[in-house]
PDB file of C-alpha atoms in Angstrom:
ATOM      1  CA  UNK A 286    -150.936 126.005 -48.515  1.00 93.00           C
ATOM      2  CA  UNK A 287    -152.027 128.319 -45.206  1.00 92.00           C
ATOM      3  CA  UNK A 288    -155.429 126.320 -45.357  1.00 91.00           C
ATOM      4  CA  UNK A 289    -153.748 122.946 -45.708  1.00 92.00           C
ATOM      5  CA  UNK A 290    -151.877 123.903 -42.685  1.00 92.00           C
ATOM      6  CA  UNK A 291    -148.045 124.541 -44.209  1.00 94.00           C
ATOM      7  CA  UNK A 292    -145.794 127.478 -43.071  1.00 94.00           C
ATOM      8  CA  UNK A 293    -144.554 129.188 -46.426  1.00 95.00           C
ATOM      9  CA  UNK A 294    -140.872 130.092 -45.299  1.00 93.00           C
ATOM     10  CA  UNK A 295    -140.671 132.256 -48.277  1.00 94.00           C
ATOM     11  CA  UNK A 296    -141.458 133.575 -51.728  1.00 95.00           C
ATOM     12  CA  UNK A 297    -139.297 134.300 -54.516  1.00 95.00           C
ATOM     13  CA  UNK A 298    -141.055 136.988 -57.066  1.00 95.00           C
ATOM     14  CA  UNK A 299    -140.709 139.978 -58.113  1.00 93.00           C
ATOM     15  CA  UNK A 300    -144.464 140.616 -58.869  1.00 94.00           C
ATOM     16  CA  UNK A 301    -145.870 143.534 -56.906  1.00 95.00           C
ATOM     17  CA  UNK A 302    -149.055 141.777 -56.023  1.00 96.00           C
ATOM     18  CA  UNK A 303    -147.514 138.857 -54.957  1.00 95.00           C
ATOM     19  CA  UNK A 304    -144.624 140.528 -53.146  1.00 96.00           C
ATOM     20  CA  UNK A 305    -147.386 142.559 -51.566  1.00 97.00           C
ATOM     21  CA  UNK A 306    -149.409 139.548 -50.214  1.00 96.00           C
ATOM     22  CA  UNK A 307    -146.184 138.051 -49.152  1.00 96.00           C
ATOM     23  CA  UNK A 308    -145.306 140.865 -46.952  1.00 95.00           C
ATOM     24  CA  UNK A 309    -148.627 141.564 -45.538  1.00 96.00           C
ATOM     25  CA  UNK A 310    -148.467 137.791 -44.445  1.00 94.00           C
ATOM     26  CA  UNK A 311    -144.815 138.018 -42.780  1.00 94.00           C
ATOM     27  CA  UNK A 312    -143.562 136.150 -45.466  1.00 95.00           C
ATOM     28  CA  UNK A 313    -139.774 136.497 -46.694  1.00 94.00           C
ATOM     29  CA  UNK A 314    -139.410 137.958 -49.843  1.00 95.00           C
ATOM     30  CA  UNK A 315    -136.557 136.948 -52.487  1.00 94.00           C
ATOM     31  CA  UNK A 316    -135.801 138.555 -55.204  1.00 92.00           C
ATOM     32  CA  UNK A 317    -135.190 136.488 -58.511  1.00 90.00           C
ATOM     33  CA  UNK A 318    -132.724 138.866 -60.101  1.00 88.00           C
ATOM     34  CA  UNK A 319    -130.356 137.743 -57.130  1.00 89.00           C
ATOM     35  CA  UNK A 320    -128.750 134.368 -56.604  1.00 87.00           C
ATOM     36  CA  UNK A 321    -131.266 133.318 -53.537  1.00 89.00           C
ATOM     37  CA  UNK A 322    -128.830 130.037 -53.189  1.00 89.00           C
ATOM     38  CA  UNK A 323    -128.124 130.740 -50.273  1.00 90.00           C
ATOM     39  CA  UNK A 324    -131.242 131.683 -49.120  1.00 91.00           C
ATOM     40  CA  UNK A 325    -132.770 128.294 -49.389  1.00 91.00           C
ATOM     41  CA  UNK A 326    -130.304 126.547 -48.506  1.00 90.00           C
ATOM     42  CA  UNK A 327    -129.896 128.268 -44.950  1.00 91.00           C
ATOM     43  CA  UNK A 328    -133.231 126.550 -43.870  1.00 90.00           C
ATOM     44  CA  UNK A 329    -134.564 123.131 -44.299  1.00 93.00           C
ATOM     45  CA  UNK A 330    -137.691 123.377 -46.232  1.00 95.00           C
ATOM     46  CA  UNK A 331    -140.467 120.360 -48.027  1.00 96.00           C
ATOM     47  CA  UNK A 332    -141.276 121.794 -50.690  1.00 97.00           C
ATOM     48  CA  UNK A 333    -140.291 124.311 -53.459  1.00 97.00           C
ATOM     49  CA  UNK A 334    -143.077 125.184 -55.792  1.00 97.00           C
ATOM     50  CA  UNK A 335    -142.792 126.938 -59.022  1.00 96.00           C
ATOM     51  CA  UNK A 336    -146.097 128.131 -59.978  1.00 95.00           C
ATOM     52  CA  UNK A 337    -146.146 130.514 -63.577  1.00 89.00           C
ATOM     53  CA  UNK A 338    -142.457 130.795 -64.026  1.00 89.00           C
ATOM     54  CA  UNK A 339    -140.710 131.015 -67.029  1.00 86.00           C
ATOM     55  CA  UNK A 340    -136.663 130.568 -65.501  1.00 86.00           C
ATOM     56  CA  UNK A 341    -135.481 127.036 -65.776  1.00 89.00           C
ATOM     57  CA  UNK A 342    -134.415 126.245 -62.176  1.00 92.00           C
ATOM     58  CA  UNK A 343    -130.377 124.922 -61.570  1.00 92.00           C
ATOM     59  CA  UNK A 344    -130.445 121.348 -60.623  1.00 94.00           C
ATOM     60  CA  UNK A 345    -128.642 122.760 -57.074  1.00 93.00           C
ATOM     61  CA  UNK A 346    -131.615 124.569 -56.062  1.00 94.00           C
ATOM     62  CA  UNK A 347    -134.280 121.655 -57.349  1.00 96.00           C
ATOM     63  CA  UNK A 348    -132.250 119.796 -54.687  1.00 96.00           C
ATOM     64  CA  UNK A 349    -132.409 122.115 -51.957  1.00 95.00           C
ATOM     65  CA  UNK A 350    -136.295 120.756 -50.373  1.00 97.00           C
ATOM     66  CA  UNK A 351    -136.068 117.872 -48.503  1.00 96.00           C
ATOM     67  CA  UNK A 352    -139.262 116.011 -50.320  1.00 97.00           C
ATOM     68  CA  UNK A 353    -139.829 117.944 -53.214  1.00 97.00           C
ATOM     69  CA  UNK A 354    -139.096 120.279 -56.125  1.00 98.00           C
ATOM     70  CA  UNK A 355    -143.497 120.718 -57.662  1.00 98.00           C
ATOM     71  CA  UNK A 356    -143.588 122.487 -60.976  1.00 98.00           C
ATOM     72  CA  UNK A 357    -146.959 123.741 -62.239  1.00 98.00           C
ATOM     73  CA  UNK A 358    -147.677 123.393 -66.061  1.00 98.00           C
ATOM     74  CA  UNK A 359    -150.359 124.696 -68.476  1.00 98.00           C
ATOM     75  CA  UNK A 360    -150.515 121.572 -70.679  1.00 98.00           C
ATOM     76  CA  UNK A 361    -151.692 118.057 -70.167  1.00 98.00           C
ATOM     77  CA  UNK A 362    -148.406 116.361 -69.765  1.00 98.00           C
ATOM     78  CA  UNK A 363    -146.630 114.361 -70.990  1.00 98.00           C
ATOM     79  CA  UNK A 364    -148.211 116.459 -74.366  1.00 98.00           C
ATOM     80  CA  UNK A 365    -147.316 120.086 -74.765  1.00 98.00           C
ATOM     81  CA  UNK A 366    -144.414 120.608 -72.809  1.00 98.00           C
ATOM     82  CA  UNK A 367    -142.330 123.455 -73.268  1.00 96.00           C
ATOM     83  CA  UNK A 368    -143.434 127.386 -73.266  1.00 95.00           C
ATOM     84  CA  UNK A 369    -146.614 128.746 -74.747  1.00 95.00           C
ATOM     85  CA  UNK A 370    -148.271 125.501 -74.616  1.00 97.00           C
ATOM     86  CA  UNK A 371    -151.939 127.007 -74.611  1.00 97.00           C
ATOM     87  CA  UNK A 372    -151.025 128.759 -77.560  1.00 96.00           C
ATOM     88  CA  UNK A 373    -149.608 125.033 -79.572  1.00 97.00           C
ATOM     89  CA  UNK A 374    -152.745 123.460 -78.414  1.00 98.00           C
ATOM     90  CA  UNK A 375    -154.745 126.069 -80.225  1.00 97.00           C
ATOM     91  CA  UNK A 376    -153.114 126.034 -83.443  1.00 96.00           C
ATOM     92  CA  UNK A 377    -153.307 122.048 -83.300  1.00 96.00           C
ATOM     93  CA  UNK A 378    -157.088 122.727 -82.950  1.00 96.00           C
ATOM     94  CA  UNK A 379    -157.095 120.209 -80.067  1.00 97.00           C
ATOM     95  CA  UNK A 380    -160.692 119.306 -78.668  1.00 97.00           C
ATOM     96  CA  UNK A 381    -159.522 118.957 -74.893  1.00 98.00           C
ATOM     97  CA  UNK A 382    -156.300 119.999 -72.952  1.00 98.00           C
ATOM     98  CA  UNK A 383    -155.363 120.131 -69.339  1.00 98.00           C
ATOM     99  CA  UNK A 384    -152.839 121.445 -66.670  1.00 98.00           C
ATOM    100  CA  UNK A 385    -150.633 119.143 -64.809  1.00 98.00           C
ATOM    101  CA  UNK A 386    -148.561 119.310 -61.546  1.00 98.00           C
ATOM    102  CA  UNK A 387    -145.423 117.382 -61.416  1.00 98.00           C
ATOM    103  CA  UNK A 388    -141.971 116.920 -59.943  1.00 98.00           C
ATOM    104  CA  UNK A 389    -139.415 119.190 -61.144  1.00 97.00           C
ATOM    105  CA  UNK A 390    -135.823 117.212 -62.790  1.00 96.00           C
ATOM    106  CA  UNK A 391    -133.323 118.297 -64.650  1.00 92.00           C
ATOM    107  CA  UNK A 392    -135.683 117.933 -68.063  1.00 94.00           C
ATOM    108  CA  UNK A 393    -138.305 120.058 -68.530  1.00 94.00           C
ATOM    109  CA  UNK A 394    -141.328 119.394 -67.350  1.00 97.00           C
ATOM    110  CA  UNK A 395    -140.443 116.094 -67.472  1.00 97.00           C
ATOM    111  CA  UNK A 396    -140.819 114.577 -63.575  1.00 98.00           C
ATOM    112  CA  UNK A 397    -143.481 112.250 -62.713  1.00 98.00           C
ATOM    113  CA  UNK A 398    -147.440 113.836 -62.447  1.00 98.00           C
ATOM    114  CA  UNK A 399    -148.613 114.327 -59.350  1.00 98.00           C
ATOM    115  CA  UNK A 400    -151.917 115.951 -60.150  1.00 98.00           C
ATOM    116  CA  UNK A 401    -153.834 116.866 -63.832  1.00 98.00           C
ATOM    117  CA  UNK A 402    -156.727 117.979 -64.393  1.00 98.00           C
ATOM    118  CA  UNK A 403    -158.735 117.601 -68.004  1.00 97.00           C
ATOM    119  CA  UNK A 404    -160.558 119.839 -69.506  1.00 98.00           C
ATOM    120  CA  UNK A 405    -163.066 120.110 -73.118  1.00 98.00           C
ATOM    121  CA  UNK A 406    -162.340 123.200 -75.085  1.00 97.00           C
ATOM    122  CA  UNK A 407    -164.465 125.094 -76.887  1.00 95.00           C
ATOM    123  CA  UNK A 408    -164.967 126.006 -80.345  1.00 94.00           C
ATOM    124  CA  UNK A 409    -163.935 129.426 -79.969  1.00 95.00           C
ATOM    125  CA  UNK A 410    -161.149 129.332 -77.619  1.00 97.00           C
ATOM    126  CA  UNK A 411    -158.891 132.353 -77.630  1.00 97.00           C
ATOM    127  CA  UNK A 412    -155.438 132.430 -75.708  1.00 96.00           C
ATOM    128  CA  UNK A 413    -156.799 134.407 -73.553  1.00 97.00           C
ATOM    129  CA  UNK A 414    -159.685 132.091 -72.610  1.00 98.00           C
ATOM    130  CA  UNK A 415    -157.782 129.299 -72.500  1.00 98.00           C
ATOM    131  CA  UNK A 416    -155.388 130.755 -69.969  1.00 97.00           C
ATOM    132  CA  UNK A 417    -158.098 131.400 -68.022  1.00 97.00           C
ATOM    133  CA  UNK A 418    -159.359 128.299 -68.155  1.00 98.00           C
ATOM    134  CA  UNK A 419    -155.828 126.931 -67.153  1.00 98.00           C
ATOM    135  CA  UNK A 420    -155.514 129.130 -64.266  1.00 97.00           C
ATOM    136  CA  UNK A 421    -158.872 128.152 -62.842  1.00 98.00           C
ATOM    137  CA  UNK A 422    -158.069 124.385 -63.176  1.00 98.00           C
ATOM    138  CA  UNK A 423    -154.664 124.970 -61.631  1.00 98.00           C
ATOM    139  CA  UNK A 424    -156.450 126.791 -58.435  1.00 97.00           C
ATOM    140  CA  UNK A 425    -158.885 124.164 -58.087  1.00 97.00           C
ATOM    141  CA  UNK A 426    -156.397 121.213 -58.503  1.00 97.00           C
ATOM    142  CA  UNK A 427    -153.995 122.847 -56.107  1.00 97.00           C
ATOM    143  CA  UNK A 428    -156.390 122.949 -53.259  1.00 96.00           C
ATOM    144  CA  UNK A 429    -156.461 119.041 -54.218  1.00 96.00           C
ATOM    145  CA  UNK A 430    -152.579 118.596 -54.030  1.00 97.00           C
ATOM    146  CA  UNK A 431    -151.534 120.980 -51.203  1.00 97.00           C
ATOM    147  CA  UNK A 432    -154.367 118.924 -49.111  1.00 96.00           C
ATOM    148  CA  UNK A 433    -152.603 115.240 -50.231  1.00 96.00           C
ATOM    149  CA  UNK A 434    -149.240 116.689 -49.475  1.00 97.00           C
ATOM    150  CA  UNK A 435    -150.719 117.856 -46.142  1.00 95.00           C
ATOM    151  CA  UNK A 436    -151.898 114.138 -45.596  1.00 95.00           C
ATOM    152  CA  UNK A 437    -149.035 112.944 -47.221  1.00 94.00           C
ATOM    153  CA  UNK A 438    -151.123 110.308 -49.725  1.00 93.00           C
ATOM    154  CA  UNK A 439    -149.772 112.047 -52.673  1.00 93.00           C
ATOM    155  CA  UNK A 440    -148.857 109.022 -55.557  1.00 93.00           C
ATOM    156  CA  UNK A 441    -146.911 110.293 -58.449  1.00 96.00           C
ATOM    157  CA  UNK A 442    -146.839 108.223 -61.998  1.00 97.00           C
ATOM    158  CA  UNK A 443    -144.099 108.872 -64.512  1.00 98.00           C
ATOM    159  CA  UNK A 444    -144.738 110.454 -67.986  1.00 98.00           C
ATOM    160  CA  UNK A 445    -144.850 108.260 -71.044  1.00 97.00           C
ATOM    161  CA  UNK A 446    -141.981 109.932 -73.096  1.00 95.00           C
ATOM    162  CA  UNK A 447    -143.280 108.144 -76.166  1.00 97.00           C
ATOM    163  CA  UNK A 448    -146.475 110.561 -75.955  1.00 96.00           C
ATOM    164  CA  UNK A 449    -143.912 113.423 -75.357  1.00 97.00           C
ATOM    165  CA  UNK A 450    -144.715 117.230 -76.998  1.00 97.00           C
ATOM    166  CA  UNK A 451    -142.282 119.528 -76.335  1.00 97.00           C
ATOM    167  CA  UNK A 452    -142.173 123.478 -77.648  1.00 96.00           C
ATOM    168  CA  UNK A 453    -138.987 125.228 -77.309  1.00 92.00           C
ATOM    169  CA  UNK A 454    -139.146 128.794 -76.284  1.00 89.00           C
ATOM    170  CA  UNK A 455    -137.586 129.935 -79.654  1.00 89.00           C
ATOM    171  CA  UNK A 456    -140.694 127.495 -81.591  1.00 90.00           C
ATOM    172  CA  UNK A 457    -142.683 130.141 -83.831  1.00 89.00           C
ATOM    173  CA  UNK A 458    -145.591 129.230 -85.886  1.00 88.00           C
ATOM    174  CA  UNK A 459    -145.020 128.432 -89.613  1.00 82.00           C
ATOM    175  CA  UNK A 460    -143.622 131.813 -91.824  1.00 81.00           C
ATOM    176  CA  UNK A 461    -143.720 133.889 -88.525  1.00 82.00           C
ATOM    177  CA  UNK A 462    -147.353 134.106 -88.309  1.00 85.00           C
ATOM    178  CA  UNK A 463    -148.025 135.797 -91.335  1.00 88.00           C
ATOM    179  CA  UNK A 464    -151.521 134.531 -92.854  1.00 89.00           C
ATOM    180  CA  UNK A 465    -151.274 132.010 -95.328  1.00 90.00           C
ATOM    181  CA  UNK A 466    -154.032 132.443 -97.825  1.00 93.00           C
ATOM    182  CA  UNK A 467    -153.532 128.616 -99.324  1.00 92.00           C
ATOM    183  CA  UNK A 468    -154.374 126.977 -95.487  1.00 92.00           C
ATOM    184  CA  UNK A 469    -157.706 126.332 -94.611  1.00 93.00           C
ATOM    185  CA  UNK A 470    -160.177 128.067 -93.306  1.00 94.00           C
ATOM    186  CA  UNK A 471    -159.951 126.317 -89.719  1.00 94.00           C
ATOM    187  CA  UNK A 472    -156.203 126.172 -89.790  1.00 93.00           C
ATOM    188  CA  UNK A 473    -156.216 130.564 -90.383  1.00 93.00           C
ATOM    189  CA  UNK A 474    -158.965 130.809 -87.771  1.00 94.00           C
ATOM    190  CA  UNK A 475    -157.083 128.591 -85.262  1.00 94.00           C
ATOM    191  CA  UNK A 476    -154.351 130.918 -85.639  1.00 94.00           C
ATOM    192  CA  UNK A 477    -156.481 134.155 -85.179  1.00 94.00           C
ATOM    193  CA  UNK A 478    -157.631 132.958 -82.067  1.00 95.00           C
ATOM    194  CA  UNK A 479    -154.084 131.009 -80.748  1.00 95.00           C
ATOM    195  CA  UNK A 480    -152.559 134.428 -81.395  1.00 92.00           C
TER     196      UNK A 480
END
């Protein structure tokens, strides 16, 4: 955002690191085991971002940017949304997958794409590689979006809700997980490595 030439007015985490960067930067710090309402709403602001967060956000603070509430997402939208998407995609022994940035709305992860990037996985994807993978897309494709928004040339498209994945945060694999000696070989290994 620095690079593409924004001001960040602030930063609501509670993560050392990025509390740490924050500061060293000048950058106001909220904390989001406090209602920061009032916070944002003191100042106009664009854009809100919520980048790796797990808190659904009230519809009253969505609304608080003047242009836009930008959500990133660690699934190919409109498939896989929901929580531990990586981890669904993995178990579903998909062949490809992908990250998407999109406007926030009341539904989850829901809002029209703004950016999504696609990606091949491999045969021996872990969770752990495929986050990685996820997170590298999502720094790249940033760069992209924070540039458009800079330029403002940024063209959204909705989702197609009749391709539509979701995975509620209480979803659990089949018998909790434990090994199923009856599935497959390639269904047990996909969930060795998705877990």
């Amino acid at each position: 955002l620095l690079k593409s030439g924004f001001d960040i007015r602030g930063i609501v985490s509670a993560e050392k690191r990025i509390v740490s960067w924050a500061r060293s930067h000048d950058t106001e710090v909220l904390d989001p085991r406090q209602d920061y309402r009032s916070d944002l709403k003191s100042s106009p602001f664009d854009y809100l971002f919520s980048i790796a967060n797990l808190d659904v956000i009230p519809q009253d603070i969505l609304d608080t940017p003047e242009k836009a509430a930008i959500n990133f997402h660690d699934g190919p939208l409109p498939n896989y949304a929901g929580l531990n998407a990586p981890v669904w995609a993995l178990l579903n022994r998909e062949q490809t997958y992908g990250i998407t940035w999109h406007l926030m709305t009341s539904k989850m992860d829901a809002g029209d794409i703004l950016e999504q990037r696609t990606f091949d996985l491999g045969p021996t994807e872990t969770s752990l590689t495929l986050n990685t993978l996820c997170f590298e897309n999502a720094i790249e494709s940033f760069e992209v979006l924070a540039e458009r928004l800079a330029r403002g040339d940024v063209k959204s498209r909705p989702q197609d809700d009749s391709q539509r994945t979701y995975f509620g945060r209480f979803r659990r694999p089949a018998a909790g997980c434990v090994i199923d000696w009856k599935r497959s070989a390639e269904q047990l290994e996909a969930l060795v490595r998705a877990l």
